[in-house]
Amino acid sequence: MTITSTSPPDAVVLGPPATRPAVQPSRRKNNRLTHNRWGYAYVAPFFLVFGAFSLYPFLYTAWVSLHRTSLSDIDGGTWVGLENYRNLLQSEFFWNAARNTLTIGILATVPQLCMALGLAHLLNYQLRGRTFFRTVMLMPYATSIAAATLVFAQLFGRDYGLINTALEAVGLDPVDWEGGTWSSQIAIATIVTWRWTGYNALIYLAAMQSIPGELYEAAEIDGASRWKQFLHVTIPSLRPTIVFTIIVSTIGAVQLFGEPLLFSGNGTTSGGGSGQYQTLGLLMYQQGWSNFNIGQAASTAWAMFLIILVVVGLNALVGRLRARADR
Amino acid sequence: MATITLSRATPTPPAPTPRRRGRRRPQAGRAGPVTYTLLVLSALVSAFPLYWTVVAGSHTNAEIAATPPPFLPNASLFENIGAAMEQAPIGLAILNSVIVAGCITIGTVLFCTLAGFAFAKLRFRGQGLLLALVIGTMMVPTQLAVIPLFMMIADLQWVNQLQAVVLPTLVSAFGVFFMRQYLMSSLPDELLEAGRMDGASTFRIFRSIVLPVARPAMAVLAMLTFLTAWNDFFWPIIALTTSNPTVQVALAGLGSGYVPQRSVIMAGTLLGTLPVLIVFAVLGKQIVGGIMQGAVKG
């Protein structure tokens, strides 16, 4: 038996905490197995690696961000307090990169998740070749950022790119995709969308399949059309999953790096001739590994983390308000 | 594939709403021609860039620039692959990527299963805090770690060496969370208590009861981890150079050449992506199942 045929739909649904089966029963048991010092031994290997290569670096980056440090002199930084952050906020490069990250992020996330939702709906029908469709749509996810970007850079090429050839064939003007601000950002967002739509569609599909059929039966009896059912049964049931995918996509969008780095075709960190598609991730790399200004790069990394915290916090807040409104 | 069978050795807890997938639900009707048309179009969009890699990689530069462009693969493929391998050490890169992704997969599956078991079934002081720490760091961008990591590997003189890529990625917060969720829903406490009654040590219980139950989830985690490690870009490009690259670092180098030779770049891209595509052709169904299962359990 394979995973798909036996992974039972009885699994815990990604849903509001209230619908999850309570964990209480196992807490009651006071036997030796559940209250067990060996727990530390089992988490120790994980936390050793995790502490050394994740937790410690996260905190140390904060320390570095308060110093003027160069890559060639990594141990001899001088304390400058918040100077790196002040410089960052006054730097036009930072605001340019922040703006680009935001617009590319929106261009890459919103159409992607909408299409994923539609695709999941289609995949949820009784289909011939179900596995084939699912697998093909996941293939972009298996393709690396580097490979995908190199291919799309060719497709979006100004002179011989297939997309411009197609535009000319239907009588439209060719576009200098890499040169323009919007065109380059759309092209980069397309790469992200291509890689992730199928993946998110499968996540939505899994959640759709765990919606109880009775809900649809009831809607059917009330005379709701297919579209109404999609709108009033499917979407509300998927809300926790949608919030989850928005959060994950946002975290990915803030860190966008490989696509803008390789899209130019010459591996420069400037993000286009006038920085028209330089993202925060790329700026951070440029500050650290092109300009050797480690302290400045560290402050950019922290700024990125703060942006993620704000977005996730907003999502949680909106989710809570909506939940309260529903009650 | 014996290793990835998902038949459960143990009874699963009863479902809240027992249902078979798809079939009986009224809304999941038969797909009509419109649905099929849209799905075929989506499949074409998904597959075309990869197909185009084959086409462009198998022609000369002049041939792909022609109007109308070629749409079928050609014989120049091996010539272009040869040229790509001269420009970037793709053979070495594939070997390095196999080593790196292999080590990361083994480490992640092992450590995350151990920790996932402890978080799911054992109780110890500070457990909630530690778990919150693990889940919280899933939000932290990689950018926040790379500066100290780079200082570390510079101190250890590990720059351009594979362990610099393997060690920091050896565990994953997602893996712990994934294994915990799976074991919480699939490993009945009664089974552990029965083992305890028989006088088995915690480690014995882990080996003889937990591991067999966890195996399907471990297989899923292994596939996802291998894919992620193979495709990882940001840290490898900092830690390694094109003289000892992983596939992604080699591709980045190939794409940044001063004389962009489109067909050679495409041939190299194809070569570097081929291993993953082969794995995907063989295990695609399992990977699809794993992602859907992870979504439902997470």
mmCIF file of N, CA and C in Angstrom, chain A residues 1 3-4 6-10 12 14 23 26 29 31 33-34 36 39-40 42 46-47 50 52 55-58 61 119 124-128 131 135 141-142 144 146-147 151 154-155 160 162 194 206 208-210 216 255 257-258 265 284 294 298 302 304, chain B residues 5-6 8 15 19 21 25 27-31 36 42 45-46 48-49 52-53 65 69 114-115 122-125 133-134 137 139-144 147-148 152 176 184 189 192-193 196 202-203 227 231 233-234 248 255 262 269 273 276 280 285 292 296 298:
data_model
loop_
_atom_site.group_PDB
_atom_site.id
_atom_site.type_symbol
_atom_site.label_atom_id
_atom_site.label_comp_id
_atom_site.label_asym_id
_atom_site.label_seq_id
_atom_site.Cartn_x
_atom_site.Cartn_y
_atom_site.Cartn_z
ATOM 1 N N MET A 1 0.836 -1.195 0.000
ATOM 2 C CA MET A 1 0.000 0.000 0.000
ATOM 3 C C MET A 1 0.875 1.250 0.000
ATOM 4 N N ILE A 3 1.430 5.550 0.369
ATOM 5 C CA ILE A 3 1.045 6.600 1.304
ATOM 6 C C ILE A 3 -0.312 7.191 0.953
ATOM 7 N N THR A 4 -0.499 7.443 -0.327
ATOM 8 C CA THR A 4 -1.738 8.114 -0.692
ATOM 9 C C THR A 4 -2.957 7.270 -0.396
ATOM 10 N N THR A 6 -3.290 4.941 1.883
ATOM 11 C CA THR A 6 -3.568 4.588 3.266
ATOM 12 C C THR A 6 -3.519 5.748 4.231
ATOM 13 N N SER A 7 -2.975 6.903 3.793
ATOM 14 C CA SER A 7 -2.995 8.002 4.740
ATOM 15 C C SER A 7 -4.465 8.319 4.975
ATOM 16 N N PRO A 8 -4.934 8.020 6.148
ATOM 17 C CA PRO A 8 -6.388 8.025 6.345
ATOM 18 C C PRO A 8 -6.912 9.439 6.509
ATOM 19 N N PRO A 9 -8.090 9.674 6.026
ATOM 20 C CA PRO A 9 -8.679 10.992 6.213
ATOM 21 C C PRO A 9 -9.074 11.223 7.668
ATOM 22 N N ASP A 10 -8.798 10.232 8.500
ATOM 23 C CA ASP A 10 -9.170 10.415 9.906
ATOM 24 C C ASP A 10 -8.137 11.253 10.654
ATOM 25 N N VAL A 12 -5.775 14.192 12.106
ATOM 26 C CA VAL A 12 -6.156 15.432 12.765
ATOM 27 C C VAL A 12 -6.211 16.547 11.731
ATOM 28 N N LEU A 14 -6.018 20.162 10.202
ATOM 29 C CA LEU A 14 -5.425 21.455 10.493
ATOM 30 C C LEU A 14 -6.572 22.423 10.664
ATOM 31 N N VAL A 23 -5.581 16.723 24.266
ATOM 32 C CA VAL A 23 -4.441 15.905 24.633
ATOM 33 C C VAL A 23 -4.527 15.479 26.080
ATOM 34 N N SER A 26 -3.714 11.776 28.026
ATOM 35 C CA SER A 26 -2.385 11.241 28.251
ATOM 36 C C SER A 26 -1.690 11.952 29.416
ATOM 37 N N LYS A 29 -2.059 10.303 33.084
ATOM 38 C CA LYS A 29 -1.315 9.117 33.488
ATOM 39 C C LYS A 29 0.002 9.510 34.142
ATOM 40 N N ASN A 31 2.367 7.474 35.074
ATOM 41 C CA ASN A 31 3.283 6.339 35.146
ATOM 42 C C ASN A 31 4.704 6.762 34.803
ATOM 43 N N LEU A 33 6.611 6.065 32.388
ATOM 44 C CA LEU A 33 7.002 6.367 31.019
ATOM 45 C C LEU A 33 6.765 7.834 30.695
ATOM 46 N N THR A 34 5.596 8.328 31.105
ATOM 47 C CA THR A 34 5.294 9.689 30.690
ATOM 48 C C THR A 34 6.046 10.716 31.534
ATOM 49 N N ASN A 36 9.327 11.281 32.840
ATOM 50 C CA ASN A 36 10.516 10.520 32.570
ATOM 51 C C ASN A 36 11.639 11.466 32.242
ATOM 52 N N GLY A 39 13.446 12.059 28.725
ATOM 53 C CA GLY A 39 13.041 13.024 27.724
ATOM 54 C C GLY A 39 14.196 13.912 27.284
ATOM 55 N N TYR A 40 14.991 14.360 28.271
ATOM 56 C CA TYR A 40 16.121 15.238 27.944
ATOM 57 C C TYR A 40 17.109 14.545 27.020
ATOM 58 N N TYR A 42 16.482 12.365 24.817
ATOM 59 C CA TYR A 42 15.972 12.226 23.454
ATOM 60 C C TYR A 42 15.981 13.546 22.686
ATOM 61 N N PHE A 46 19.176 16.813 19.163
ATOM 62 C CA PHE A 46 18.576 17.872 18.364
ATOM 63 C C PHE A 46 18.996 19.238 18.885
ATOM 64 N N PHE A 47 18.870 19.436 20.203
ATOM 65 C CA PHE A 47 19.125 20.777 20.730
ATOM 66 C C PHE A 47 20.602 21.142 20.715
ATOM 67 N N PHE A 50 20.934 22.264 17.125
ATOM 68 C CA PHE A 50 20.042 23.410 16.982
ATOM 69 C C PHE A 50 20.593 24.634 17.729
ATOM 70 N N ALA A 52 23.758 25.227 18.647
ATOM 71 C CA ALA A 52 25.037 25.697 18.113
ATOM 72 C C ALA A 52 24.872 26.397 16.776
ATOM 73 N N LEU A 55 20.178 28.750 17.281
ATOM 74 C CA LEU A 55 19.880 29.701 18.350
ATOM 75 C C LEU A 55 21.023 30.664 18.610
ATOM 76 N N TYR A 56 22.230 30.098 18.772
ATOM 77 C CA TYR A 56 23.387 30.945 19.050
ATOM 78 C C TYR A 56 23.612 31.956 17.919
ATOM 79 N N PRO A 57 23.595 31.520 16.647
ATOM 80 C CA PRO A 57 23.777 32.518 15.578
ATOM 81 C C PRO A 57 22.711 33.599 15.565
ATOM 82 N N PHE A 58 21.444 33.229 15.833
ATOM 83 C CA PHE A 58 20.389 34.247 15.835
ATOM 84 C C PHE A 58 20.745 35.365 16.813
ATOM 85 N N THR A 61 23.904 37.419 15.925
ATOM 86 C CA THR A 61 23.671 38.399 14.863
ATOM 87 C C THR A 61 23.230 39.730 15.465
ATOM 88 N N LEU A 119 -7.013 25.466 -8.309
ATOM 89 C CA LEU A 119 -6.442 24.198 -8.757
ATOM 90 C C LEU A 119 -6.832 23.063 -7.808
ATOM 91 N N ASN A 124 -9.992 18.194 -6.755
ATOM 92 C CA ASN A 124 -10.863 17.519 -5.801
ATOM 93 C C ASN A 124 -12.007 16.766 -6.481
ATOM 94 N N TYR A 125 -12.182 16.986 -7.802
ATOM 95 C CA TYR A 125 -13.185 16.211 -8.533
ATOM 96 C C TYR A 125 -12.715 14.773 -8.693
ATOM 97 N N GLN A 126 -13.673 13.903 -9.012
ATOM 98 C CA GLN A 126 -13.273 12.524 -9.364
ATOM 99 C C GLN A 126 -12.611 12.564 -10.725
ATOM 100 N N LEU A 127 -11.332 12.191 -10.725
ATOM 101 C CA LEU A 127 -10.532 12.395 -11.929
ATOM 102 C C LEU A 127 -9.930 11.091 -12.423
ATOM 103 N N ARG A 128 -9.816 10.984 -13.725
ATOM 104 C CA ARG A 128 -8.900 9.997 -14.287
ATOM 105 C C ARG A 128 -7.505 10.604 -14.245
ATOM 106 N N THR A 131 -3.316 10.886 -9.910
ATOM 107 C CA THR A 131 -1.927 10.909 -9.454
ATOM 108 C C THR A 131 -1.032 11.636 -10.445
ATOM 109 N N THR A 135 1.206 14.842 -9.495
ATOM 110 C CA THR A 135 2.659 14.742 -9.568
ATOM 111 C C THR A 135 3.237 15.813 -10.490
ATOM 112 N N TYR A 141 8.024 22.390 -7.788
ATOM 113 C CA TYR A 141 8.491 22.445 -6.402
ATOM 114 C C TYR A 141 9.806 21.687 -6.243
ATOM 115 N N ALA A 142 9.953 20.605 -7.028
ATOM 116 C CA ALA A 142 11.179 19.814 -6.945
ATOM 117 C C ALA A 142 12.334 20.472 -7.698
ATOM 118 N N SER A 144 15.003 23.275 -8.410
ATOM 119 C CA SER A 144 15.655 24.214 -7.492
ATOM 120 C C SER A 144 15.456 25.654 -7.952
ATOM 121 N N ALA A 146 17.766 27.815 -8.324
ATOM 122 C CA ALA A 146 18.794 28.156 -9.313
ATOM 123 C C ALA A 146 18.366 27.683 -10.702
ATOM 124 N N ALA A 147 17.943 26.425 -10.800
ATOM 125 C CA ALA A 147 17.554 25.888 -12.104
ATOM 126 C C ALA A 147 16.356 26.651 -12.660
ATOM 127 N N VAL A 151 16.268 28.988 -16.162
ATOM 128 C CA VAL A 151 15.355 28.711 -17.278
ATOM 129 C C VAL A 151 14.466 29.921 -17.556
ATOM 130 N N GLN A 154 15.990 32.814 -19.330
ATOM 131 C CA GLN A 154 16.033 32.609 -20.783
ATOM 132 C C GLN A 154 14.665 32.882 -21.412
ATOM 133 N N LEU A 155 13.625 32.350 -20.777
ATOM 134 C CA LEU A 155 12.281 32.544 -21.337
ATOM 135 C C LEU A 155 11.927 34.033 -21.392
ATOM 136 N N TYR A 160 15.996 37.039 -27.500
ATOM 137 C CA TYR A 160 15.621 35.751 -28.074
ATOM 138 C C TYR A 160 14.682 34.971 -27.163
ATOM 139 N N LEU A 162 11.599 33.280 -25.348
ATOM 140 C CA LEU A 162 10.407 32.671 -25.937
ATOM 141 C C LEU A 162 9.163 33.526 -25.691
ATOM 142 N N TRP A 194 5.394 29.980 -10.213
ATOM 143 C CA TRP A 194 5.528 28.692 -10.902
ATOM 144 C C TRP A 194 5.993 27.606 -9.937
ATOM 145 N N ALA A 206 -5.588 18.704 0.452
ATOM 146 C CA ALA A 206 -5.627 17.857 1.647
ATOM 147 C C ALA A 206 -6.654 18.388 2.637
ATOM 148 N N MET A 208 -9.263 20.280 1.921
ATOM 149 C CA MET A 208 -10.609 20.123 1.351
ATOM 150 C C MET A 208 -11.149 18.724 1.589
ATOM 151 N N GLN A 209 -10.247 17.744 1.502
ATOM 152 C CA GLN A 209 -10.707 16.366 1.631
ATOM 153 C C GLN A 209 -11.082 16.019 3.055
ATOM 154 N N SER A 210 -10.722 16.878 4.005
ATOM 155 C CA SER A 210 -11.129 16.556 5.369
ATOM 156 C C SER A 210 -12.323 17.407 5.815
ATOM 157 N N TYR A 216 -21.756 19.750 2.980
ATOM 158 C CA TYR A 216 -22.176 19.963 1.596
ATOM 159 C C TYR A 216 -23.602 19.439 1.391
ATOM 160 N N GLN A 255 12.308 36.625 2.503
ATOM 161 C CA GLN A 255 13.678 36.147 2.354
ATOM 162 C C GLN A 255 14.116 35.998 0.905
ATOM 163 N N PHE A 257 15.754 35.662 -2.383
ATOM 164 C CA PHE A 257 17.170 35.946 -2.617
ATOM 165 C C PHE A 257 17.688 35.366 -3.930
ATOM 166 N N GLY A 258 17.537 34.059 -4.102
ATOM 167 C CA GLY A 258 18.149 33.394 -5.250
ATOM 168 C C GLY A 258 17.609 33.872 -6.582
ATOM 169 N N GLY A 265 21.550 37.326 -14.774
ATOM 170 C CA GLY A 265 22.410 36.579 -15.674
ATOM 171 C C GLY A 265 23.883 36.838 -15.459
ATOM 172 N N MET A 284 21.096 42.399 1.914
ATOM 173 C CA MET A 284 21.846 41.908 3.058
ATOM 174 C C MET A 284 23.110 41.186 2.604
ATOM 175 N N ILE A 294 29.780 43.755 7.698
ATOM 176 C CA ILE A 294 29.027 42.715 8.386
ATOM 177 C C ILE A 294 27.994 43.285 9.362
ATOM 178 N N ALA A 298 24.029 42.581 9.367
ATOM 179 C CA ALA A 298 23.329 42.005 10.518
ATOM 180 C C ALA A 298 22.094 42.821 10.870
ATOM 181 N N TRP A 302 18.136 41.582 10.930
ATOM 182 C CA TRP A 302 17.186 41.771 12.027
ATOM 183 C C TRP A 302 15.944 42.513 11.573
ATOM 184 N N MET A 304 14.643 42.270 8.685
ATOM 185 C CA MET A 304 13.818 41.286 7.988
ATOM 186 C C MET A 304 13.015 40.457 8.978
ATOM 187 N N THR B 5 6.102 1.786 2.558
ATOM 188 C CA THR B 5 4.727 1.357 2.728
ATOM 189 C C THR B 5 4.149 2.021 3.964
ATOM 190 N N LEU B 6 2.886 2.266 3.903
ATOM 191 C CA LEU B 6 2.277 3.002 4.991
ATOM 192 C C LEU B 6 1.249 2.175 5.730
ATOM 193 N N ARG B 8 -0.246 0.421 8.531
ATOM 194 C CA ARG B 8 0.089 0.688 9.906
ATOM 195 C C ARG B 8 0.171 -0.577 10.728
ATOM 196 N N ALA B 15 -11.551 7.787 13.899
ATOM 197 C CA ALA B 15 -11.677 9.089 13.256
ATOM 198 C C ALA B 15 -12.850 9.853 13.826
ATOM 199 N N ARG B 19 -14.601 8.709 7.002
ATOM 200 C CA ARG B 19 -14.994 8.899 5.619
ATOM 201 C C ARG B 19 -13.920 8.296 4.748
ATOM 202 N N ARG B 21 -11.811 8.736 1.191
ATOM 203 C CA ARG B 21 -11.479 9.968 0.481
ATOM 204 C C ARG B 21 -12.373 10.159 -0.750
ATOM 205 N N ARG B 25 -18.493 11.960 -1.210
ATOM 206 C CA ARG B 25 -18.970 13.296 -0.944
ATOM 207 C C ARG B 25 -19.725 13.850 -2.144
ATOM 208 N N GLN B 27 -20.053 16.892 -3.184
ATOM 209 C CA GLN B 27 -19.504 17.991 -3.970
ATOM 210 C C GLN B 27 -18.396 17.510 -4.890
ATOM 211 N N ALA B 28 -17.805 16.346 -4.584
ATOM 212 C CA ALA B 28 -16.714 15.882 -5.430
ATOM 213 C C ALA B 28 -17.285 15.071 -6.580
ATOM 214 N N GLY B 29 -18.018 15.755 -7.436
ATOM 215 C CA GLY B 29 -18.618 15.070 -8.573
ATOM 216 C C GLY B 29 -17.575 14.675 -9.594
ATOM 217 N N ARG B 30 -18.046 14.047 -10.662
ATOM 218 C CA ARG B 30 -17.132 13.698 -11.740
ATOM 219 C C ARG B 30 -16.648 14.951 -12.442
ATOM 220 N N ALA B 31 -15.376 14.927 -12.842
ATOM 221 C CA ALA B 31 -14.822 16.072 -13.537
ATOM 222 C C ALA B 31 -15.379 16.142 -14.953
ATOM 223 N N TYR B 36 -11.121 19.106 -17.000
ATOM 224 C CA TYR B 36 -9.970 18.437 -17.615
ATOM 225 C C TYR B 36 -9.143 19.409 -18.438
ATOM 226 N N SER B 42 -2.900 23.561 -16.878
ATOM 227 C CA SER B 42 -2.028 23.770 -15.721
ATOM 228 C C SER B 42 -0.845 22.825 -15.748
ATOM 229 N N VAL B 45 1.665 24.131 -18.200
ATOM 230 C CA VAL B 45 2.429 25.260 -17.663
ATOM 231 C C VAL B 45 3.475 24.765 -16.666
ATOM 232 N N SER B 46 3.086 23.770 -15.847
ATOM 233 C CA SER B 46 4.036 23.229 -14.868
ATOM 234 C C SER B 46 5.213 22.555 -15.549
ATOM 235 N N PHE B 48 6.198 22.807 -18.884
ATOM 236 C CA PHE B 48 6.853 23.395 -20.044
ATOM 237 C C PHE B 48 8.259 23.928 -19.788
ATOM 238 N N PRO B 49 8.484 24.714 -18.709
ATOM 239 C CA PRO B 49 9.850 25.216 -18.507
ATOM 240 C C PRO B 49 10.887 24.091 -18.439
ATOM 241 N N TRP B 52 11.347 22.851 -21.933
ATOM 242 C CA TRP B 52 12.119 23.837 -22.686
ATOM 243 C C TRP B 52 13.615 23.736 -22.368
ATOM 244 N N THR B 53 13.932 23.376 -21.107
ATOM 245 C CA THR B 53 15.325 23.158 -20.744
ATOM 246 C C THR B 53 15.941 22.085 -21.637
ATOM 247 N N ALA B 65 17.695 30.696 -31.269
ATOM 248 C CA ALA B 65 17.333 32.082 -31.522
ATOM 249 C C ALA B 65 16.505 32.224 -32.797
ATOM 250 N N PRO B 69 11.036 29.352 -33.082
ATOM 251 C CA PRO B 69 12.007 28.557 -32.318
ATOM 252 C C PRO B 69 11.706 27.064 -32.421
ATOM 253 N N LEU B 114 13.867 11.176 17.306
ATOM 254 C CA LEU B 114 14.137 11.102 18.747
ATOM 255 C C LEU B 114 13.417 12.236 19.485
ATOM 256 N N ALA B 115 13.641 13.469 19.007
ATOM 257 C CA ALA B 115 13.060 14.617 19.700
ATOM 258 C C ALA B 115 11.538 14.629 19.557
ATOM 259 N N LEU B 122 6.741 11.769 26.028
ATOM 260 C CA LEU B 122 7.382 11.827 27.336
ATOM 261 C C LEU B 122 7.054 13.169 27.979
ATOM 262 N N ARG B 123 7.110 13.200 29.303
ATOM 263 C CA ARG B 123 6.886 14.482 29.981
ATOM 264 C C ARG B 123 8.131 14.842 30.748
ATOM 265 N N PHE B 124 8.609 16.048 30.560
ATOM 266 C CA PHE B 124 9.751 16.508 31.346
ATOM 267 C C PHE B 124 9.654 18.010 31.534
ATOM 268 N N ARG B 125 10.337 18.482 32.568
ATOM 269 C CA ARG B 125 10.252 19.893 32.934
ATOM 270 C C ARG B 125 10.776 20.772 31.788
ATOM 271 N N LEU B 133 10.094 27.093 21.577
ATOM 272 C CA LEU B 133 11.342 27.582 20.995
ATOM 273 C C LEU B 133 11.530 27.012 19.587
ATOM 274 N N VAL B 134 11.305 25.704 19.463
ATOM 275 C CA VAL B 134 11.477 25.037 18.169
ATOM 276 C C VAL B 134 10.507 25.605 17.142
ATOM 277 N N THR B 137 11.227 29.287 16.036
ATOM 278 C CA THR B 137 12.349 29.557 15.132
ATOM 279 C C THR B 137 12.014 29.225 13.684
ATOM 280 N N MET B 139 9.975 30.732 12.131
ATOM 281 C CA MET B 139 9.693 32.035 11.530
ATOM 282 C C MET B 139 10.964 32.825 11.255
ATOM 283 N N VAL B 140 12.075 32.382 11.820
ATOM 284 C CA VAL B 140 13.292 33.188 11.732
ATOM 285 C C VAL B 140 13.927 33.018 10.350
ATOM 286 N N PRO B 141 14.222 34.124 9.654
ATOM 287 C CA PRO B 141 14.821 33.993 8.330
ATOM 288 C C PRO B 141 16.255 33.468 8.405
ATOM 289 N N THR B 142 16.647 32.717 7.374
ATOM 290 C CA THR B 142 18.003 32.175 7.313
ATOM 291 C C THR B 142 19.042 33.285 7.422
ATOM 292 N N GLN B 143 18.683 34.465 6.907
ATOM 293 C CA GLN B 143 19.622 35.583 6.910
ATOM 294 C C GLN B 143 20.140 35.886 8.313
ATOM 295 N N LEU B 144 19.311 35.573 9.311
ATOM 296 C CA LEU B 144 19.674 35.908 10.678
ATOM 297 C C LEU B 144 20.779 34.993 11.213
ATOM 298 N N ILE B 147 25.620 35.145 9.275
ATOM 299 C CA ILE B 147 26.830 35.899 9.622
ATOM 300 C C ILE B 147 27.657 35.177 10.695
ATOM 301 N N PRO B 148 27.043 34.843 11.849
ATOM 302 C CA PRO B 148 27.810 34.071 12.833
ATOM 303 C C PRO B 148 28.266 32.716 12.288
ATOM 304 N N MET B 152 32.017 31.367 12.180
ATOM 305 C CA MET B 152 32.354 30.066 12.758
ATOM 306 C C MET B 152 33.166 29.222 11.779
ATOM 307 N N VAL B 176 11.030 18.132 13.669
ATOM 308 C CA VAL B 176 10.596 17.794 15.031
ATOM 309 C C VAL B 176 9.081 17.920 15.143
ATOM 310 N N MET B 184 1.922 11.690 17.912
ATOM 311 C CA MET B 184 0.803 11.974 18.809
ATOM 312 C C MET B 184 -0.480 11.319 18.315
ATOM 313 N N ASP B 189 -1.005 5.387 23.527
ATOM 314 C CA ASP B 189 -0.310 5.289 24.800
ATOM 315 C C ASP B 189 -0.335 3.872 25.349
ATOM 316 N N LEU B 192 2.668 1.846 24.527
ATOM 317 C CA LEU B 192 3.858 2.182 25.306
ATOM 318 C C LEU B 192 3.742 1.605 26.709
ATOM 319 N N GLU B 193 2.513 1.669 27.265
ATOM 320 C CA GLU B 193 2.324 1.140 28.623
ATOM 321 C C GLU B 193 2.519 -0.359 28.652
ATOM 322 N N ARG B 196 6.048 -0.998 28.800
ATOM 323 C CA ARG B 196 6.559 -0.681 30.125
ATOM 324 C C ARG B 196 6.232 -1.789 31.118
ATOM 325 N N THR B 202 13.139 2.646 28.342
ATOM 326 C CA THR B 202 12.624 3.631 27.399
ATOM 327 C C THR B 202 13.263 3.450 26.029
ATOM 328 N N PHE B 203 14.568 3.168 26.028
ATOM 329 C CA PHE B 203 15.234 3.018 24.741
ATOM 330 C C PHE B 203 14.737 1.783 23.998
ATOM 331 N N LEU B 227 14.999 16.579 -0.693
ATOM 332 C CA LEU B 227 14.647 17.551 -1.736
ATOM 333 C C LEU B 227 15.079 18.962 -1.320
ATOM 334 N N ASN B 231 18.143 21.262 -2.987
ATOM 335 C CA ASN B 231 17.822 22.534 -3.615
ATOM 336 C C ASN B 231 18.273 23.755 -2.813
ATOM 337 N N PHE B 233 19.998 26.883 -1.315
ATOM 338 C CA PHE B 233 20.777 27.824 -2.120
ATOM 339 C C PHE B 233 21.557 28.838 -1.290
ATOM 340 N N PHE B 234 20.889 29.491 -0.333
ATOM 341 C CA PHE B 234 21.459 30.671 0.295
ATOM 342 C C PHE B 234 22.745 30.362 1.076
ATOM 343 N N GLN B 248 23.654 23.462 -6.789
ATOM 344 C CA GLN B 248 23.093 24.814 -6.884
ATOM 345 C C GLN B 248 24.182 25.862 -7.027
ATOM 346 N N GLY B 255 25.502 30.199 -14.530
ATOM 347 C CA GLY B 255 24.614 31.257 -14.996
ATOM 348 C C GLY B 255 25.250 32.632 -14.940
ATOM 349 N N ARG B 262 23.545 30.431 -23.936
ATOM 350 C CA ARG B 262 22.246 29.961 -23.490
ATOM 351 C C ARG B 262 22.114 28.456 -23.525
ATOM 352 N N THR B 269 21.903 23.113 -16.588
ATOM 353 C CA THR B 269 20.729 23.124 -15.706
ATOM 354 C C THR B 269 20.022 21.777 -15.757
ATOM 355 N N THR B 273 19.545 19.146 -12.666
ATOM 356 C CA THR B 273 18.185 18.912 -12.184
ATOM 357 C C THR B 273 17.773 17.461 -12.382
ATOM 358 N N VAL B 276 17.157 14.969 -9.389
ATOM 359 C CA VAL B 276 15.921 15.206 -8.641
ATOM 360 C C VAL B 276 14.714 14.755 -9.457
ATOM 361 N N PHE B 280 11.996 12.074 -8.516
ATOM 362 C CA PHE B 280 10.606 12.480 -8.534
ATOM 363 C C PHE B 280 9.758 11.550 -9.398
ATOM 364 N N LYS B 285 4.585 9.934 -6.451
ATOM 365 C CA LYS B 285 3.324 9.649 -5.777
ATOM 366 C C LYS B 285 3.480 9.711 -4.251
ATOM 367 N N MET B 292 0.710 16.077 1.302
ATOM 368 C CA MET B 292 -0.693 16.207 1.695
ATOM 369 C C MET B 292 -0.904 15.734 3.120
ATOM 370 N N VAL B 296 -2.154 17.892 6.491
ATOM 371 C CA VAL B 296 -3.307 17.557 7.305
ATOM 372 C C VAL B 296 -2.916 17.394 8.768
ATOM 373 N N GLY B 298 -0.102 18.666 10.171
ATOM 374 C CA GLY B 298 0.521 19.851 10.773
ATOM 375 C C GLY B 298 -0.576 20.745 11.256
#
